[in-house]
C-alpha positions as a printed NumPy array, in Angstrom:
array([[-161.595,   59.534,  -54.337],
       [-159.376,   60.209,  -55.648],
       [-157.005,   57.695,  -53.191],
       [-160.173,   55.655,  -52.985],
       [-159.211,   51.658,  -53.572],
       [-161.043,   49.442,  -55.936],
       [-163.586,   46.937,  -53.558],
       [-165.39 ,   44.727,  -55.25 ],
       [-166.942,   42.48 ,  -52.013],
       [-169.484,   45.023,  -52.723],
       [-170.739,   43.59 ,  -55.687],
       [-171.049,   40.162,  -53.519],
       [-173.307,   40.896,  -51.991],
       [-175.857,   43.115,  -54.41 ],
       [-175.566,   40.499,  -57.035],
       [-176.411,   37.937,  -54.073],
       [-173.605,   35.674,  -54.242],
       [-173.366,   32.288,  -52.302],
       [-170.924,   33.298,  -49.366],
       [-169.306,   29.916,  -47.577],
       [-170.956,   26.551,  -47.408],
       [-172.421,   25.325,  -45.129],
       [-170.25 ,   23.438,  -42.016],
       [-172.196,   19.812,  -43.386],
       [-171.66 ,   20.451,  -46.88 ],
       [-168.222,   21.266,  -45.728],
       [-167.679,   17.922,  -43.425],
       [-169.601,   16.194,  -46.45 ],
       [-166.716,   16.86 ,  -48.733],
       [-163.768,   16.389,  -46.616],
       [-165.601,   12.707,  -45.563],
       [-165.447,   12.241,  -49.966],
       [-162.634,   13.918,  -49.894],
       [-160.901,   10.66 ,  -47.84 ],
       [-162.787,    8.009,  -49.061],
       [-163.204,    7.636,  -52.304],
       [-162.636,    4.797,  -54.573],
       [-160.696,    4.384,  -57.682],
       [-161.746,    3.195,  -60.46 ],
       [-160.494,   -0.673,  -61.188],
       [-159.393,    0.071,  -64.237],
       [-155.644,    1.922,  -64.471],
       [-154.728,    3.94 ,  -66.924],
       [-151.988,    5.962,  -64.643],
       [-149.82 ,    4.64 ,  -67.939],
       [-150.714,    7.781,  -69.837],
       [-148.674,   10.681,  -69.952],
       [-151.842,   13.235,  -69.83 ],
       [-150.872,   17.114,  -68.635],
       [-153.399,   19.95 ,  -67.772],
       [-153.388,   23.487,  -69.734],
       [-154.923,   26.135,  -67.866],
       [-155.199,   29.868,  -66.747],
       [-152.08 ,   30.135,  -65.114],
       [-151.945,   29.342,  -61.361],
       [-155.767,   27.053,  -61.53 ],
       [-155.976,   24.486,  -59.359],
       [-159.472,   23.363,  -60.23 ],
       [-157.857,   21.438,  -63.262],
       [-160.696,   19.634,  -65.014],
       [-158.73 ,   18.055,  -67.917],
       [-155.931,   16.901,  -68.86 ],
       [-154.649,   15.907,  -72.608],
       [-152.383,   13.433,  -74.398],
       [-152.594,   13.221,  -77.967],
       [-150.84 ,   11.05 ,  -80.054],
       [-149.935,    9.187,  -83.948],
       [-151.465,    6.092,  -84.731],
       [-151.583,    4.098,  -87.719],
       [-154.589,    6.052,  -89.18 ],
       [-154.166,    9.703,  -87.403],
       [-154.469,   10.332,  -83.902],
       [-155.687,    9.435,  -80.946],
       [-156.836,   11.885,  -77.981],
       [-157.136,   11.033,  -74.648],
       [-158.975,   13.71 ,  -72.446],
       [-159.797,   12.683,  -68.995],
       [-161.974,   14.439,  -67.011],
       [-162.371,   14.954,  -63.708],
       [-164.811,   12.636,  -62.06 ],
       [-166.426,   14.792,  -59.501],
       [-169.893,   12.439,  -59.181],
       [-167.313,   10.42 ,  -57.005],
       [-166.908,   12.957,  -54.508],
       [-170.612,   13.959,  -54.107],
       [-173.156,   12.135,  -52.831],
       [-176.561,   12.4  ,  -54.078],
       [-179.054,   14.278,  -52.701],
       [-176.468,   15.424,  -49.726],
       [-176.415,   18.834,  -48.328],
       [-173.603,   19.403,  -50.243],
       [-175.275,   18.338,  -53.441],
       [-178.05 ,   20.402,  -52.546],
       [-175.728,   23.419,  -52.02 ],
       [-174.573,   22.741,  -55.603],
       [-177.551,   22.697,  -57.26 ],
       [-178.455,   26.813,  -55.788],
       [-174.203,   27.67 ,  -57.188],
       [-174.438,   26.247,  -60.095],
       [-171.271,   27.079,  -61.594],
       [-167.554,   29.142,  -60.242],
       [-167.985,   32.905,  -60.47 ],
       [-164.916,   35.489,  -61.06 ],
       [-164.091,   38.049,  -59.372],
       [-160.881,   40.08 ,  -59.707],
       [-159.891,   39.692,  -56.023],
       [-161.521,   36.548,  -55.654],
       [-163.193,   33.351,  -56.957],
       [-166.27 ,   31.794,  -55.589],
       [-166.039,   28.164,  -56.317],
       [-168.915,   25.31 ,  -57.409],
       [-167.239,   22.815,  -55.147],
       [-165.484,   23.112,  -51.483],
       [-161.843,   23.788,  -52.174],
       [-161.055,   20.978,  -50.646],
       [-162.116,   18.603,  -53.698],
       [-161.641,   21.867,  -56.54 ],
       [-158.572,   22.87 ,  -55.531],
       [-157.86 ,   19.451,  -54.165],
       [-158.881,   15.053,  -53.657],
       [-160.503,   16.254,  -57.519],
       [-158.237,   18.33 ,  -59.11 ],
       [-156.295,   16.624,  -61.487],
       [-153.309,   17.686,  -59.949],
       [-149.98 ,   16.167,  -61.316],
       [-148.543,   13.642,  -59.54 ],
       [-151.595,   12.377,  -57.848],
       [-153.247,    9.84 ,  -58.881],
       [-157.308,   10.463,  -59.738],
       [-160.493,    8.952,  -60.909],
       [-161.365,   11.155,  -63.836],
       [-163.893,   10.087,  -66.936],
       [-161.577,    9.445,  -69.825],
       [-162.658,   10.072,  -72.807],
       [-160.268,    8.226,  -75.759],
       [-161.472,    9.653,  -79.652],
       [-159.391,    7.746,  -82.647],
       [-159.469,   10.749,  -85.231],
       [-158.49 ,   10.077,  -89.389],
       [-156.109,   12.319,  -90.779],
       [-158.372,   14.746,  -91.651],
       [-159.055,   15.278,  -88.031],
       [-162.586,   13.552,  -88.473],
       [-163.434,   11.202,  -85.184],
       [-163.649,    7.123,  -86.327],
       [-163.788,    5.409,  -82.684],
       [-164.93 ,    6.963,  -79.27 ],
       [-164.613,    5.664,  -76.355],
       [-165.556,    6.796,  -72.616],
       [-165.283,    5.341,  -69.166],
       [-164.721,    5.89 ,  -65.876],
       [-160.427,    5.109,  -64.805],
       [-158.166,    5.866,  -62.427],
       [-155.263,    8.873,  -64.105],
       [-151.838,    9.974,  -63.027],
       [-151.252,   14.118,  -65.597],
       [-147.81 ,   14.423,  -65.524],
       [-147.535,   18.158,  -65.344],
       [-149.752,   21.716,  -64.861],
       [-148.99 ,   23.411,  -68.092],
       [-150.497,   26.825,  -68.707],
       [-151.6  ,   28.777,  -72.442],
       [-148.374,   31.024,  -72.612],
       [-145.771,   28.659,  -71.406],
       [-147.556,   26.078,  -73.477],
       [-147.082,   28.632,  -77.258],
       [-143.446,   29.94 ,  -75.823],
       [-142.888,   25.972,  -75.818],
       [-144.34 ,   25.521,  -79.575],
       [-142.918,   28.699,  -80.586],
       [-139.392,   27.612,  -79.449],
       [-139.951,   23.823,  -80.925],
       [-139.99 ,   21.852,  -77.554],
       [-143.372,   21.646,  -76.734],
       [-144.083,   18.667,  -74.049],
       [-145.333,   15.193,  -75.687],
       [-148.118,   14.584,  -74.85 ],
       [-149.162,   18.202,  -76.608],
       [-146.835,   18.231,  -79.186],
       [-149.505,   17.303,  -82.136],
       [-151.984,   19.686,  -80.833],
       [-151.347,   22.538,  -83.231],
       [-152.008,   19.801,  -85.645],
       [-154.973,   17.994,  -84.678],
       [-156.754,   21.588,  -83.453],
       [-155.203,   22.978,  -87.228],
       [-158.015,   19.822,  -88.486],
       [-160.622,   20.264,  -86.231],
       [-160.59 ,   24.087,  -86.972],
       [-161.122,   23.188,  -90.888],
       [-163.799,   20.395,  -90.271],
       [-165.759,   23.64 ,  -88.176],
       [-165.071,   26.232,  -91.29 ],
       [-167.244,   23.151,  -93.109],
       [-169.899,   23.267,  -90.658],
       [-170.107,   26.855,  -90.846],
       [-169.759,   27.316,  -87.282],
       [-169.832,   30.827,  -86.229],
       [-167.118,   31.656,  -83.974],
       [-166.659,   35.643,  -83.102],
       [-163.212,   35.095,  -81.484],
       [-163.569,   38.632,  -79.858],
       [-160.832,   40.421,  -78.403],
       [-162.008,   39.775,  -74.06 ],
       [-161.957,   42.984,  -71.604],
       [-160.524,   41.581,  -69.263],
       [-159.227,   43.04 ,  -65.484],
       [-156.164,   42.642,  -64.653],
       [-153.933,   43.766,  -61.576],
       [-151.661,   46.622,  -61.762],
       [-149.388,   46.659,  -58.972],
       [-151.594,   47.38 ,  -56.382],
       [-154.552,   48.467,  -58.984],
       [-156.328,   47.53 ,  -61.034],
       [-156.482,   48.341,  -65.241],
       [-158.363,   46.81 ,  -67.665],
       [-157.298,   45.473,  -70.809],
       [-158.299,   43.771,  -74.208],
       [-156.877,   39.794,  -74.743],
       [-157.073,   37.748,  -77.747],
       [-156.828,   34.342,  -77.414],
       [-153.411,   32.313,  -78.476],
       [-153.409,   29.936,  -80.928],
       [-153.366,   27.501,  -78.239],
       [-155.99 ,   28.08 ,  -76.215],
       [-158.365,   27.807,  -79.485],
       [-156.842,   24.292,  -80.504],
       [-157.031,   23.28 ,  -76.83 ],
       [-160.361,   24.209,  -77.415],
       [-161.722,   22.367,  -80.231],
       [-160.562,   19.86 ,  -78.26 ],
       [-162.973,   20.687,  -75.457],
       [-165.709,   21.105,  -78.279],
       [-165.052,   17.835,  -80.183],
       [-165.686,   15.807,  -76.675],
       [-168.747,   17.732,  -75.722],
       [-170.704,   17.366,  -79.837],
       [-169.603,   13.6  ,  -78.817],
       [-171.305,   13.724,  -75.363],
       [-174.668,   15.046,  -77.098],
       [-174.711,   12.345,  -79.839],
       [-173.877,    9.446,  -77.285],
       [-177.359,   11.792,  -75.386],
       [-179.216,   11.439,  -78.413],
       [-178.972,    7.82 ,  -79.296],
       [-179.57 ,    6.555,  -75.835],
       [-182.693,    8.789,  -75.823],
       [-181.649,   11.297,  -72.409],
       [-179.824,   13.793,  -71.997],
       [-179.245,   17.29 ,  -71.761],
       [-177.873,   20.04 ,  -74.776],
       [-176.779,   23.344,  -74.98 ],
       [-178.736,   24.343,  -77.518],
       [-178.369,   28.17 ,  -80.013],
       [-180.858,   28.57 ,  -82.649],
       [-179.865,   28.98 ,  -85.973],
       [-179.646,   32.779,  -86.809],
       [-182.797,   34.734,  -87.919],
       [-183.196,   36.046,  -91.211],
       [-183.323,   39.561,  -89.979],
       [-180.384,   39.572,  -88.369],
       [-178.208,   38.368,  -91.186],
       [-180.097,   40.527,  -93.752],
       [-178.786,   43.259,  -91.633],
       [-175.022,   42.098,  -90.983],
       [-175.041,   41.417,  -94.538],
       [-176.765,   45.395,  -95.304],
       [-173.979,   46.863,  -92.777],
       [-171.02 ,   44.73 ,  -94.652],
       [-169.952,   46.784,  -97.312],
       [-169.912,   49.786,  -94.859],
       [-167.082,   47.967,  -93.266],
       [-165.41 ,   46.643,  -96.028],
       [-166.567,   43.481,  -95.125],
       [-166.817,   40.789,  -98.506],
       [-169.278,   38.546,  -98.091],
       [-169.164,   36.778, -101.495],
       [-172.469,   34.956, -102.985],
       [-174.175,   32.279, -101.01 ],
       [-171.43 ,   32.614,  -98.054],
       [-172.709,   31.648,  -94.735],
       [-172.562,   33.85 ,  -91.986],
       [-169.798,   31.463,  -90.211],
       [-167.439,   31.778,  -93.169],
       [-167.499,   35.134,  -93.798],
       [-166.542,   36.293,  -89.825],
       [-163.595,   33.365,  -89.988],
       [-162.004,   35.651,  -92.583],
       [-162.23 ,   38.958,  -90.726],
       [-158.708,   40.273,  -88.998],
       [-159.289,   41.233,  -85.957],
       [-156.758,   44.056,  -85.968],
       [-159.119,   46.22 ,  -88.188],
       [-161.138,   48.203,  -86.377],
       [-163.849,   48.223,  -88.618],
       [-163.46 ,   44.358,  -89.399],
       [-164.026,   44.868,  -85.354],
       [-166.929,   46.433,  -85.636],
       [-168.502,   44.138,  -87.736],
       [-167.855,   41.07 ,  -85.738],
       [-169.21 ,   43.191,  -82.596],
       [-172.593,   43.338,  -84.684],
       [-172.535,   39.758,  -85.356],
       [-173.042,   38.613,  -81.819],
       [-176.792,   39.208,  -82.866],
       [-176.177,   36.327,  -84.494],
       [-175.955,   34.487,  -81.56 ],
       [-178.894,   34.385,  -79.396],
       [-181.737,   32.337,  -77.178],
       [-178.928,   29.965,  -75.894],
       [-180.35 ,   27.653,  -73.504],
       [-180.138,   24.727,  -71.518],
       [-182.461,   21.926,  -73.374],
       [-183.164,   18.028,  -71.262],
       [-184.854,   15.227,  -73.273],
       [-186.246,   11.931,  -72.937],
       [-187.411,    9.67 ,  -74.857],
       [-187.524,   12.451,  -77.964],
       [-184.743,   14.359,  -79.248],
       [-185.841,   18.214,  -78.628],
       [-187.32 ,   20.408,  -81.855],
       [-183.962,   22.332,  -82.405],
       [-181.014,   20.466,  -80.946],
       [-178.051,   22.679,  -82.354],
       [-175.994,   24.46 ,  -80.967],
       [-175.835,   27.077,  -83.839],
       [-171.957,   28.597,  -82.746],
       [-170.443,   25.273,  -83.172],
       [-172.561,   23.735,  -86.144],
       [-173.745,   20.745,  -84.457],
       [-175.47 ,   19.399,  -81.501],
       [-173.286,   19.858,  -78.388],
       [-173.179,   19.685,  -74.679],
       [-171.056,   20.836,  -72.082],
       [-169.103,   17.828,  -70.796],
       [-165.363,   19.045,  -69.726],
       [-165.457,   21.424,  -66.557],
       [-167.823,   19.389,  -64.008],
       [-166.039,   21.405,  -61.472],
       [-166.748,   24.546,  -62.51 ],
       [-169.709,   23.731,  -64.127],
       [-172.69 ,   21.553,  -62.621],
       [-174.411,   20.631,  -65.568],
       [-170.87 ,   19.141,  -66.733],
       [-171.032,   16.182,  -63.575],
       [-175.041,   14.627,  -65.323],
       [-173.715,   15.032,  -68.868],
       [-171.075,   12.86 ,  -67.542],
       [-173.113,   10.503,  -65.722],
       [-175.343,    9.633,  -68.798],
       [-172.688,    8.973,  -71.421],
       [-170.75 ,    6.488,  -69.38 ],
       [-173.956,    5.006,  -68.791],
       [-175.034,    5.081,  -72.735],
       [-170.986,    3.464,  -73.64 ],
       [-172.196,    1.018,  -71.055],
       [-175.093,   -0.205,  -71.959],
       [-176.125,    0.324,  -68.689],
       [-179.301,    2.041,  -66.951],
       [-178.852,    5.557,  -66.514],
       [-178.732,    6.081,  -62.54 ],
       [-181.593,    7.098,  -60.861],
       [-180.368,   10.333,  -58.89 ],
       [-179.031,   11.341,  -63.217],
       [-182.669,   10.743,  -64.043],
       [-184.461,   12.206,  -61.213],
       [-182.294,   15.566,  -61.478],
       [-182.1  ,   16.498,  -64.909],
       [-185.006,   17.509,  -65.214],
       [-184.697,   20.413,  -63.085],
       [-181.056,   21.195,  -64.571],
       [-182.258,   23.752,  -67.488],
       [-183.606,   26.161,  -64.96 ],
       [-180.931,   25.974,  -62.479],
       [-178.021,   26.905,  -64.938],
       [-180.192,   29.238,  -66.809],
       [-180.26 ,   30.949,  -62.919],
       [-176.699,   30.277,  -62.392],
       [-175.857,   31.784,  -66.141],
       [-177.888,   35.049,  -65.193],
       [-175.887,   34.961,  -62.533],
       [-172.414,   34.609,  -63.834],
       [-173.332,   37.157,  -66.975],
       [-174.22 ,   40.   ,  -63.908],
       [-170.564,   39.061,  -62.304],
       [-168.929,   39.982,  -65.309],
       [-170.755,   43.036,  -66.518],
       [-171.064,   44.73 ,  -62.885],
       [-167.19 ,   43.976,  -62.413],
       [-166.352,   45.611,  -65.641],
       [-168.869,   48.291,  -64.977],
       [-167.459,   48.65 ,  -61.911],
       [-163.641,   48.743,  -63.249],
       [-164.314,   52.12 ,  -65.926],
       [-166.025,   54.008,  -63.69 ],
       [-163.299,   53.473,  -60.975],
       [-160.805,   53.699,  -63.815],
       [-162.015,   56.798,  -65.7  ],
       [-163.676,   58.566,  -61.74 ],
       [-160.613,   61.162,  -61.982],
       [-160.741,   61.979,  -66.17 ],
       [-163.841,   64.158,  -66.496],
       [-163.263,   66.382,  -69.686],
       [-160.688,   64.567,  -71.202],
       [-160.912,   63.322,  -74.518],
       [-159.997,   59.667,  -75.802],
       [-159.505,   58.348,  -79.317],
       [-162.293,   55.65 ,  -79.805],
       [-164.122,   53.417,  -82.3  ],
       [-167.756,   53.199,  -82.861],
       [-168.849,   49.45 ,  -82.752],
       [-172.426,   50.002,  -83.847],
       [-174.908,   53.127,  -83.798],
       [-178.055,   54.083,  -83.613],
       [-180.488,   57.921,  -83.276],
       [-179.146,   58.247,  -79.932],
       [-175.436,   57.599,  -79.87 ],
       [-173.551,   54.871,  -80.431],
       [-171.025,   52.014,  -78.384],
       [-167.647,   52.87 ,  -78.668],
       [-164.801,   51.234,  -77.487],
       [-161.31 ,   52.626,  -76.13 ],
       [-157.542,   50.968,  -75.977],
       [-156.551,   52.689,  -73.304],
       [-157.859,   51.606,  -70.672],
       [-159.56 ,   48.988,  -72.892],
       [-163.218,   50.547,  -72.037],
       [-166.449,   49.787,  -73.775],
       [-168.877,   52.471,  -73.348],
       [-171.827,   55.181,  -74.322],
       [-171.422,   57.544,  -76.581],
       [-173.875,   60.876,  -77.324],
       [-173.483,   62.218,  -81.183],
       [-174.851,   62.603,  -84.259],
       [-174.051,   60.624,  -87.586],
       [-172.261,   58.505,  -85.521],
       [-170.948,   55.105,  -87.826],
       [-170.101,   51.826,  -86.869],
       [-166.022,   51.831,  -87.621],
       [-165.825,   55.177,  -87.731],
       [-162.57 ,   56.807,  -85.399],
       [-163.804,   59.543,  -83.407],
       [-162.642,   62.059,  -80.468],
       [-164.92 ,   61.735,  -77.459],
       [-164.918,   63.486,  -74.375],
       [-165.799,   61.736,  -71.313],
       [-168.935,   63.317,  -69.252],
       [-169.663,   60.464,  -66.324],
       [-167.649,   58.32 ,  -64.445],
       [-169.237,   57.304,  -61.868],
       [-168.685,   54.555,  -59.288],
       [-171.694,   54.09 ,  -57.489],
       [-174.123,   53.44 ,  -60.049],
       [-171.005,   51.817,  -62.201],
       [-172.354,   53.928,  -65.364],
       [-169.934,   55.945,  -68.005],
       [-171.057,   58.01 ,  -70.523],
       [-169.768,   59.893,  -73.237],
       [-170.349,   63.095,  -75.956],
       [-168.311,   63.209,  -79.353],
       [-166.13 ,   66.18 ,  -78.742],
       [-166.74 ,   69.039,  -80.626],
       [-170.096,   68.881,  -80.815]])
């Protein structure tokens, strides 16, 4: 067992992950890539850049921010995937089944054939591409004063990555296209506080390559990632408002936290050193917490309970009875990742029609009612993949360490034990033991690490 390599291919079979595209779908994508018609409106004058994880080729968004008389002008180009996917084609039907791109440490299972997702439809630098261009005018406080969305041709100037952009900010020489991103991002984050948005911002548990093997680490988002996310969120909120105005669309919703979840969180706050001023909303309390304080991280872990019940909700005529995304504090739609998520292509088409005052295309109207179920299935599979990858990696890393003890922090506890976090390797697991309390530092002994069942279990050392 000690020399066995970590192999993720079995997970793809077990979880029913889609395999290769059919030859007919590939042929359809290739034909679309060769025959795409560029929009008449030419905005290749905009010096757009993309900002993504290192090595990304499926580039959905390109950004440019400039000052204007009253504040800022944000140009945000989104890959025009509808220009490459004939409605009801064999390619389209296979996309409906996939729903979204799936990520494994050793492979990516794309929503679209790579001839599109990493080629003709991707906003690669130096290539003229069709795009859905969102342009926002913001005042000096970051509030939107004007929104425009239309189909154009664009030319990205550079493919940047988060770490490089962050380093350029710190060195004082960022690319001109994103020079104002920290300024605009900070303004939009301040507005999020006014909406009482709930941002957990917990360090992510990630599998990464370590030489010829794999390991786990916790990674906190860089400031530039938070700023960039605010541009995407602004676009999604604007898309939701356009669709609500037009009386047709599909929203991403999360219901407001129920009073029981809030009361439980407020009850445990003092024990974890978290101040909760009278009248403060949960999101405002969370915004002031330190991700470096183990007790406050345990509190944040509990706060996940505030964001339950995420769904896609389609509407035609009357808006949904519950249109809000509680994490954002406003109605919201997925609009900015059409190469990686099916629903975004439809949101773009609806918004273009509403903006232009033209009917929503029939192929969009016919498909939207079925999208909530399709996306729910795709989301379920994506979450199952993420969980299985982490569980397998944890068990594999610990397989030869039975009986060893590890420094850990209790995240949550119940009558049967606790959920704990270990820093090295970056493991989250169950631990049996009596009288465990959230935020408590303990020594946990590893008693099980089964690669076949992807299970890891600890017990409180000394009991």
